[in-house]
CSV table of N, CA and C in Angstrom, one decimal:
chain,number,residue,atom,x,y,z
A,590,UNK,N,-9.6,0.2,-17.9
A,590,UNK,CA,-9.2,-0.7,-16.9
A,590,UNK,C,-9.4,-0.2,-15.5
A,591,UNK,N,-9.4,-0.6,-14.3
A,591,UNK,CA,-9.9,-0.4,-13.1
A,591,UNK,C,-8.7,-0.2,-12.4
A,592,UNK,N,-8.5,0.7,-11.7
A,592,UNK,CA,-7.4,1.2,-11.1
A,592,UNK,C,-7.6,1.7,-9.6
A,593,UNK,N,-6.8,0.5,-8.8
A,593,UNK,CA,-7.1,1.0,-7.5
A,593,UNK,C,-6.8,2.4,-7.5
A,594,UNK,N,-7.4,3.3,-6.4
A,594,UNK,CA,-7.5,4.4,-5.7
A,594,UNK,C,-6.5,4.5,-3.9
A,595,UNK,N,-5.3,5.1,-4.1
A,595,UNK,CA,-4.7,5.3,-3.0
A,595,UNK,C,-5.0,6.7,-2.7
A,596,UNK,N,-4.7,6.7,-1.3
A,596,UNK,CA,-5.0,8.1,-0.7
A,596,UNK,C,-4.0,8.0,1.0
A,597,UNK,N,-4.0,9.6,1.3
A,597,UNK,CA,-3.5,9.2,2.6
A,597,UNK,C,-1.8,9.6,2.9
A,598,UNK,N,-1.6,9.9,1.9
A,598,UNK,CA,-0.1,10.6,1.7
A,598,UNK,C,-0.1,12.0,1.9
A,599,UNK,N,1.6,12.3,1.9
A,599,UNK,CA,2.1,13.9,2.9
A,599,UNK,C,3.4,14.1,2.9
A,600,UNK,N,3.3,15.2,3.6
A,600,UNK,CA,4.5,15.3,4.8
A,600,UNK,C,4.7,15.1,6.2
A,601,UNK,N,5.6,14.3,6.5
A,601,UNK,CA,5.7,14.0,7.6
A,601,UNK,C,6.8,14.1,8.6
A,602,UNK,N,7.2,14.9,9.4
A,602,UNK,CA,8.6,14.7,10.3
A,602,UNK,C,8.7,13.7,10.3
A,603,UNK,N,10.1,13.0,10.8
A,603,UNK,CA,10.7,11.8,11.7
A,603,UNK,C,9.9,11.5,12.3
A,604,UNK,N,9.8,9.9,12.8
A,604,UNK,CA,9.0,9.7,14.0
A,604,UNK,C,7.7,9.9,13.5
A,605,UNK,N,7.0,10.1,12.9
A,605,UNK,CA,5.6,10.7,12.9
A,605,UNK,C,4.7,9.1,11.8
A,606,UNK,N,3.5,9.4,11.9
A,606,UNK,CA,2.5,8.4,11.4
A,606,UNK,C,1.5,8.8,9.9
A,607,UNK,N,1.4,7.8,9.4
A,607,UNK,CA,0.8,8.0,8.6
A,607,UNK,C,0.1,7.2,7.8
A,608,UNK,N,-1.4,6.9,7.9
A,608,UNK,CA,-2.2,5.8,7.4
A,608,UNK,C,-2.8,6.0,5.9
A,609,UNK,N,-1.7,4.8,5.2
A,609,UNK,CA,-2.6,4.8,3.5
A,609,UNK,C,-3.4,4.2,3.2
A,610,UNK,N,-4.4,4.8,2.3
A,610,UNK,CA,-5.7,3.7,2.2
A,610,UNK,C,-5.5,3.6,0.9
A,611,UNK,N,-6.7,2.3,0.4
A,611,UNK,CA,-6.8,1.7,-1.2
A,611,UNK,C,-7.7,1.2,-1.5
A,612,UNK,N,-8.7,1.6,-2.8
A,612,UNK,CA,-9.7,1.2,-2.8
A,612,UNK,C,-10.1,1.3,-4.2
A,613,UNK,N,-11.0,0.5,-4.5
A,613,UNK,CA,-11.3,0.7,-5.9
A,613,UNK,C,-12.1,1.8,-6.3
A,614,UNK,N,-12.2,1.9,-7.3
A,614,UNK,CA,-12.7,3.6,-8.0
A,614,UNK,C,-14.4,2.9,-8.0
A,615,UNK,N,-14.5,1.9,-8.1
A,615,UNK,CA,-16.3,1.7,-7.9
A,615,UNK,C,-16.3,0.6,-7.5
A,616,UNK,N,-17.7,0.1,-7.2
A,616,UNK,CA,-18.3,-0.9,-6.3
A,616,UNK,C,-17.6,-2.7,-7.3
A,617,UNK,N,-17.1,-3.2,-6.0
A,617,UNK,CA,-16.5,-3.7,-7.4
A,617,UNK,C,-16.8,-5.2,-6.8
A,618,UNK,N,-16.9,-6.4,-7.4
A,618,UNK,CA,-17.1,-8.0,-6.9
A,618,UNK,C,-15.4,-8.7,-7.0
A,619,UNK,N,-15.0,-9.3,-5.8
A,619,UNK,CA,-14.0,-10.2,-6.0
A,619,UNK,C,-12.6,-8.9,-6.7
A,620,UNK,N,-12.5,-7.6,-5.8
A,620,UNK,CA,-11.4,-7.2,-5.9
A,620,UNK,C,-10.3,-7.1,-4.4
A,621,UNK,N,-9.5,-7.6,-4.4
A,621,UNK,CA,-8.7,-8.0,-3.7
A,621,UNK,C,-7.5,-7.1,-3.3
A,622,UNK,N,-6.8,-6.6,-2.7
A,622,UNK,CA,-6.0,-5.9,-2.8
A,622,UNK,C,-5.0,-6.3,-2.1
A,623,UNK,N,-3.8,-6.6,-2.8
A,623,UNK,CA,-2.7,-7.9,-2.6
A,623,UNK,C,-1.0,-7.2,-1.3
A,624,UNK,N,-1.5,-5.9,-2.1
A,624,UNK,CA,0.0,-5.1,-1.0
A,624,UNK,C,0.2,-3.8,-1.8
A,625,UNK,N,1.1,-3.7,-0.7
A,625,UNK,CA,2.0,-2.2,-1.2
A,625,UNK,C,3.4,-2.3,-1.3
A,626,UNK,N,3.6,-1.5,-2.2
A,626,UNK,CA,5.0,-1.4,-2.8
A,626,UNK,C,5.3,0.1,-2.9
A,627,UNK,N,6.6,0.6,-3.0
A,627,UNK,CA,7.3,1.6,-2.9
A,627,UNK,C,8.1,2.2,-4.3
A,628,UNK,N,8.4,2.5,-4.5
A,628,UNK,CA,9.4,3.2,-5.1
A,628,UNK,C,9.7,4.8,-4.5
A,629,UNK,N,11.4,4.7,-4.7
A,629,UNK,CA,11.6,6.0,-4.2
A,629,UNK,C,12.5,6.7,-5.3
A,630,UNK,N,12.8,7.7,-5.2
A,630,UNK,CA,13.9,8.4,-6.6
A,630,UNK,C,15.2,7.9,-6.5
A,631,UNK,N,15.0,7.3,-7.7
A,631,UNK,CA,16.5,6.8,-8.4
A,631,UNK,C,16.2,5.6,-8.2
A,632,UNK,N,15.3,4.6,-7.6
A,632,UNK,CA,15.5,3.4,-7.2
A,632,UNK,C,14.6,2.6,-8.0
A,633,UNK,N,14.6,1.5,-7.3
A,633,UNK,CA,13.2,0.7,-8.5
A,633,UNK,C,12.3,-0.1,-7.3
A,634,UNK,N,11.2,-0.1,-8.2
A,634,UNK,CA,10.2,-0.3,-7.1
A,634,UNK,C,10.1,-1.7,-6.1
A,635,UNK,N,9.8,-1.0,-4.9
A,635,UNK,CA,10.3,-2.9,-3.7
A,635,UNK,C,8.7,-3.0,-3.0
A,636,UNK,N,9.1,-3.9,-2.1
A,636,UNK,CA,7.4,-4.6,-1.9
A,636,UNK,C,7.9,-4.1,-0.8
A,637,UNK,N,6.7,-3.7,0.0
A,637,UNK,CA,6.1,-3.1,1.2
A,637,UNK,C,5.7,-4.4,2.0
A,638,UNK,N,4.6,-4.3,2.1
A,638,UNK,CA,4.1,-5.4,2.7
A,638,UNK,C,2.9,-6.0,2.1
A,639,UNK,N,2.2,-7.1,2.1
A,639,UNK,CA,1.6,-7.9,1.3
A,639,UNK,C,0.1,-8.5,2.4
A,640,UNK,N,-0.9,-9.1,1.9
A,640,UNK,CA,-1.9,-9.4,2.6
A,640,UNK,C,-2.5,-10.5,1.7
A,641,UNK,N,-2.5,-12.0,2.4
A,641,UNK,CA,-3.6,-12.6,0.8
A,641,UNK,C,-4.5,-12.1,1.8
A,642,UNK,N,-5.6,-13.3,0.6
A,642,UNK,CA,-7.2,-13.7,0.7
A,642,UNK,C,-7.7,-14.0,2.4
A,643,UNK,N,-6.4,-14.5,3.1
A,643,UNK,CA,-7.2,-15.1,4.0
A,643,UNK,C,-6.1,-14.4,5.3
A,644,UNK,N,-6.1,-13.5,5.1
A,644,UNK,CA,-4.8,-12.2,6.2
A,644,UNK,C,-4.2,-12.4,6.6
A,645,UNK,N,-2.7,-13.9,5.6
A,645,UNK,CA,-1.9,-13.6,6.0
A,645,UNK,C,-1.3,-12.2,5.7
A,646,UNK,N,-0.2,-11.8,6.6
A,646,UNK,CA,1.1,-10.8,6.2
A,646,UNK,C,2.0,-11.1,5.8
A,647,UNK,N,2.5,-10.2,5.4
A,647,UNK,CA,4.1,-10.7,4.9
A,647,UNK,C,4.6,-8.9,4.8
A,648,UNK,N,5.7,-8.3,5.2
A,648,UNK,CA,6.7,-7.1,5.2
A,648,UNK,C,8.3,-7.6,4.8
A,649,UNK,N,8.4,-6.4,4.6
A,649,UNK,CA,9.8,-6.3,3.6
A,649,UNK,C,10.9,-6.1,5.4
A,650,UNK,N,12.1,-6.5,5.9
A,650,UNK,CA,12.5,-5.8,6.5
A,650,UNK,C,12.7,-5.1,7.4
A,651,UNK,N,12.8,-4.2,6.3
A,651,UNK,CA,13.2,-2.8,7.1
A,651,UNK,C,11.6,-2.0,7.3
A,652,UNK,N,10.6,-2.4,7.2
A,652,UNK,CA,9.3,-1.8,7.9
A,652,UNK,C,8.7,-2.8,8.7
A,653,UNK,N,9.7,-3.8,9.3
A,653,UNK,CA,8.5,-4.7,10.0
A,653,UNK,C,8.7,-4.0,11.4
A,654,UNK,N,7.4,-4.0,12.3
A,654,UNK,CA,7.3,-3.3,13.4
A,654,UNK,C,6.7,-2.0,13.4
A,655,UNK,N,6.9,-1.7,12.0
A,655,UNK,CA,6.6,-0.5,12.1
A,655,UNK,C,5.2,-0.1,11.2
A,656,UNK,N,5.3,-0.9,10.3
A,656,UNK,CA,3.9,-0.7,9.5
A,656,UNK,C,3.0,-1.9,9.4
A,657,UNK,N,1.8,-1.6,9.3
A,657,UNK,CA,0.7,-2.8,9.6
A,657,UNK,C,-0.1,-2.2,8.2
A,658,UNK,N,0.2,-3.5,7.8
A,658,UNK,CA,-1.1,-4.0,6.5
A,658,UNK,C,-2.3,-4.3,7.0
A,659,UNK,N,-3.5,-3.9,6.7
A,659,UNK,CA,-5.1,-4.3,6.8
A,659,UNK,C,-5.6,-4.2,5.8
A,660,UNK,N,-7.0,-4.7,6.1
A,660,UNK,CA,-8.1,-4.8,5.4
A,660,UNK,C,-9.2,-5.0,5.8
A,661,UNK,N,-10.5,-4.1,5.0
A,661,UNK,CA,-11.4,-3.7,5.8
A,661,UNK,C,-12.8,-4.6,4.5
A,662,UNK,N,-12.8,-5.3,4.4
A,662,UNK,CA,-14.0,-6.5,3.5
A,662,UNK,C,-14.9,-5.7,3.4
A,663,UNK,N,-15.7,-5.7,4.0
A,663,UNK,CA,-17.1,-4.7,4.3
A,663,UNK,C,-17.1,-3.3,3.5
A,664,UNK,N,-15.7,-2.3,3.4
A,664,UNK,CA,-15.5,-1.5,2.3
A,664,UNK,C,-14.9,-1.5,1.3
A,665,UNK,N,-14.3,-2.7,1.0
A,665,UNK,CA,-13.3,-3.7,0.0
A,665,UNK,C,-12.1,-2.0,-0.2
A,666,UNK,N,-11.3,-2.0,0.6
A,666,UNK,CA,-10.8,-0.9,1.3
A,666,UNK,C,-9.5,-2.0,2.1
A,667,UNK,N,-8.5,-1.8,1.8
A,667,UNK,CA,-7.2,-2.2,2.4
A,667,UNK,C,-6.3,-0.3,2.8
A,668,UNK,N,-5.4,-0.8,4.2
A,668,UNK,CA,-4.6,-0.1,4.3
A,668,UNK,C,-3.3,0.0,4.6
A,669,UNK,N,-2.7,1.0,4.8
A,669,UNK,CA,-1.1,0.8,5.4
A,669,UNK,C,-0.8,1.5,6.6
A,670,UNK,N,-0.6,1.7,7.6
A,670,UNK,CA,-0.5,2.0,8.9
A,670,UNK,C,0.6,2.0,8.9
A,671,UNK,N,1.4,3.7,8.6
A,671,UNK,CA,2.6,3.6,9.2
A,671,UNK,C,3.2,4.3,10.2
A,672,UNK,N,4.2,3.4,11.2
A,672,UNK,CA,4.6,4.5,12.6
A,672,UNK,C,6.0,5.0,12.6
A,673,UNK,N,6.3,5.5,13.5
A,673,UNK,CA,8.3,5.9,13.1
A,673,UNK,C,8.6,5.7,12.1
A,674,UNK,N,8.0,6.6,11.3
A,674,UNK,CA,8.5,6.7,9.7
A,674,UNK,C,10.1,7.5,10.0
A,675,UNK,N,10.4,7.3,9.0
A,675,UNK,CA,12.4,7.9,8.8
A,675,UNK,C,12.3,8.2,7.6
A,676,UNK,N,13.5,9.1,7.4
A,676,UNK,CA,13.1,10.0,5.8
A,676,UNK,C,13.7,8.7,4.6
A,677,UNK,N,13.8,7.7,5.2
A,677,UNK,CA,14.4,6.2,4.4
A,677,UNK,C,12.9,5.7,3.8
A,678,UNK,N,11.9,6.6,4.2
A,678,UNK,CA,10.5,5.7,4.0
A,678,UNK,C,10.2,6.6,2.6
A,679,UNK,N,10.5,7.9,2.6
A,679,UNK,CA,10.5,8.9,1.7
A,679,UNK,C,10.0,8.0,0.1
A,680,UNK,N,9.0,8.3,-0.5
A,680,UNK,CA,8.9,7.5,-1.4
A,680,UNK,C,7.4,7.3,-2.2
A,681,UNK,N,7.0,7.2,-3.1
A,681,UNK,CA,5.8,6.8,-3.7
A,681,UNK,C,5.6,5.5,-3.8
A,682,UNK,N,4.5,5.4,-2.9
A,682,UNK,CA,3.8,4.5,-2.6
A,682,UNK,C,2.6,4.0,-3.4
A,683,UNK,N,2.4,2.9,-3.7
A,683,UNK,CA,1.7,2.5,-4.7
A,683,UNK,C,0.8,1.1,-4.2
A,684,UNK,N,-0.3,0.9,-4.3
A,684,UNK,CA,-1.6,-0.4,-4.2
A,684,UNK,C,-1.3,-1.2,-5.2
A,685,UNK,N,-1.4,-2.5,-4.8
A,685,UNK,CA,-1.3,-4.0,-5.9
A,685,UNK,C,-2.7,-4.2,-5.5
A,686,UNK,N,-3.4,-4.5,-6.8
A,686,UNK,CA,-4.9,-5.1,-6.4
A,686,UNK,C,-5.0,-6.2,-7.6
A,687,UNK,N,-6.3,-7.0,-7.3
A,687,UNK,CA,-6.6,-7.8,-8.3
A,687,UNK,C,-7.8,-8.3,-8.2
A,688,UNK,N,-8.4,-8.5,-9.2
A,688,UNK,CA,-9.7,-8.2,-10.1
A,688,UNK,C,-10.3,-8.9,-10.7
A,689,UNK,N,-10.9,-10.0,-10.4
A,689,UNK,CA,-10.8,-11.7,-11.7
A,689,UNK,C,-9.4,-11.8,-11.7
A,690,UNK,N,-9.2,-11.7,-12.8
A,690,UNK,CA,-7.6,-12.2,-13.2
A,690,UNK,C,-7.2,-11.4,-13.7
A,691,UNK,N,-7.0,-10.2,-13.3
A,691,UNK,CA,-5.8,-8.6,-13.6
A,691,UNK,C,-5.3,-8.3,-12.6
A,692,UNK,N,-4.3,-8.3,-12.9
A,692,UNK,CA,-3.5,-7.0,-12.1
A,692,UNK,C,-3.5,-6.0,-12.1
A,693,UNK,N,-3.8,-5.0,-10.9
A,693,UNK,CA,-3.8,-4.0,-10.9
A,693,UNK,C,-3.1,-2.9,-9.9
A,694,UNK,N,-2.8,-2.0,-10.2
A,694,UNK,CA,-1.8,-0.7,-9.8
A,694,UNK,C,-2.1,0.6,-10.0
A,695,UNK,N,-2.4,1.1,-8.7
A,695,UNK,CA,-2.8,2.8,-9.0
A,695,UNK,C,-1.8,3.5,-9.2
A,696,UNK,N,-1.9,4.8,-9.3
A,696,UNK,CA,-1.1,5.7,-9.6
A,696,UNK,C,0.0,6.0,-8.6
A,697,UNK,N,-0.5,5.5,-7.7
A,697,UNK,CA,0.6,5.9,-6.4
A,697,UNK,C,0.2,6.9,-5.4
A,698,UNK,N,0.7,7.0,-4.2
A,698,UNK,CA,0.7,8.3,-3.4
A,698,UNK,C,2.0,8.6,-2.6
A,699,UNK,N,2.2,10.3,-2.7
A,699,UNK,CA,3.6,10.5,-2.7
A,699,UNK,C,3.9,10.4,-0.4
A,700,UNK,N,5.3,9.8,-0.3
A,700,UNK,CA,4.9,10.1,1.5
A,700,UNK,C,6.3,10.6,1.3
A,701,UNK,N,6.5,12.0,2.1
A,701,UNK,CA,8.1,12.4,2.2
A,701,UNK,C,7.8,12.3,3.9
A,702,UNK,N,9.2,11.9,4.1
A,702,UNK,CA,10.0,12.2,5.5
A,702,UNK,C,10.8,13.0,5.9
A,703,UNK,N,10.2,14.0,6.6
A,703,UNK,CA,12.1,15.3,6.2
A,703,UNK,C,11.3,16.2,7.3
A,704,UNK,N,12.6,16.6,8.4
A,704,UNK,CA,12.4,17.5,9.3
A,704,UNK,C,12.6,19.1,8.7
């Protein structure tokens, strides 16, 4: 099965930035990449922010202002742009994509916040 590809995770102080990318593992027709989602330890996994077909957004809360969803067509490549991260953001981060008619979920990428 085809599994988006995240990248772009770290360590980060307070305050500090950090841009996730997502992409498919090959050249792919009609893959889509729908949002990002979170999970952090102990918790269960929440939506980040979201992107359809035609760029609307949509953000969870507590990241609006601060992170911007894109997407780049031309590299079928979606990203996460995040700014004044707080160690609240601490968390594995994970790509929603879709493919024809699958869903799909990469492995994740880990982002800690911690001075």
């Amino acid at each position: 099965q085809v599994q988006p590809v995240e990248s772009g995770g770290g360590s980060v102080q307070p305050g500090g930035s950090l841009r996730l990318s997502c992409a498919a593992p090959i050249s792919l027709f009609n893959f889509h990449v729908k949002g990002w989602y979170r999970q952090a330890p102990g918790k269960q996994r929440e939506l980040v922010a979201t992107i359809s077909r035609s760029g609307n957004t949509n953000y969870a809360d507590s990241v609006k202002g601060r992170f911007t969803i894109s997407r780049d067509n031309a590299k079928n490549t979606a990203y996460l742009q995040m700014n004044s991260l707080k160690p609240e953001d601490t968390a594995v981060y994970y790509c929603n994509a879709e493919h024809l008619d699958m869903d799909l979920w990469g492995k994740g990428t880990l982002v800690t916040v911690s001075s």
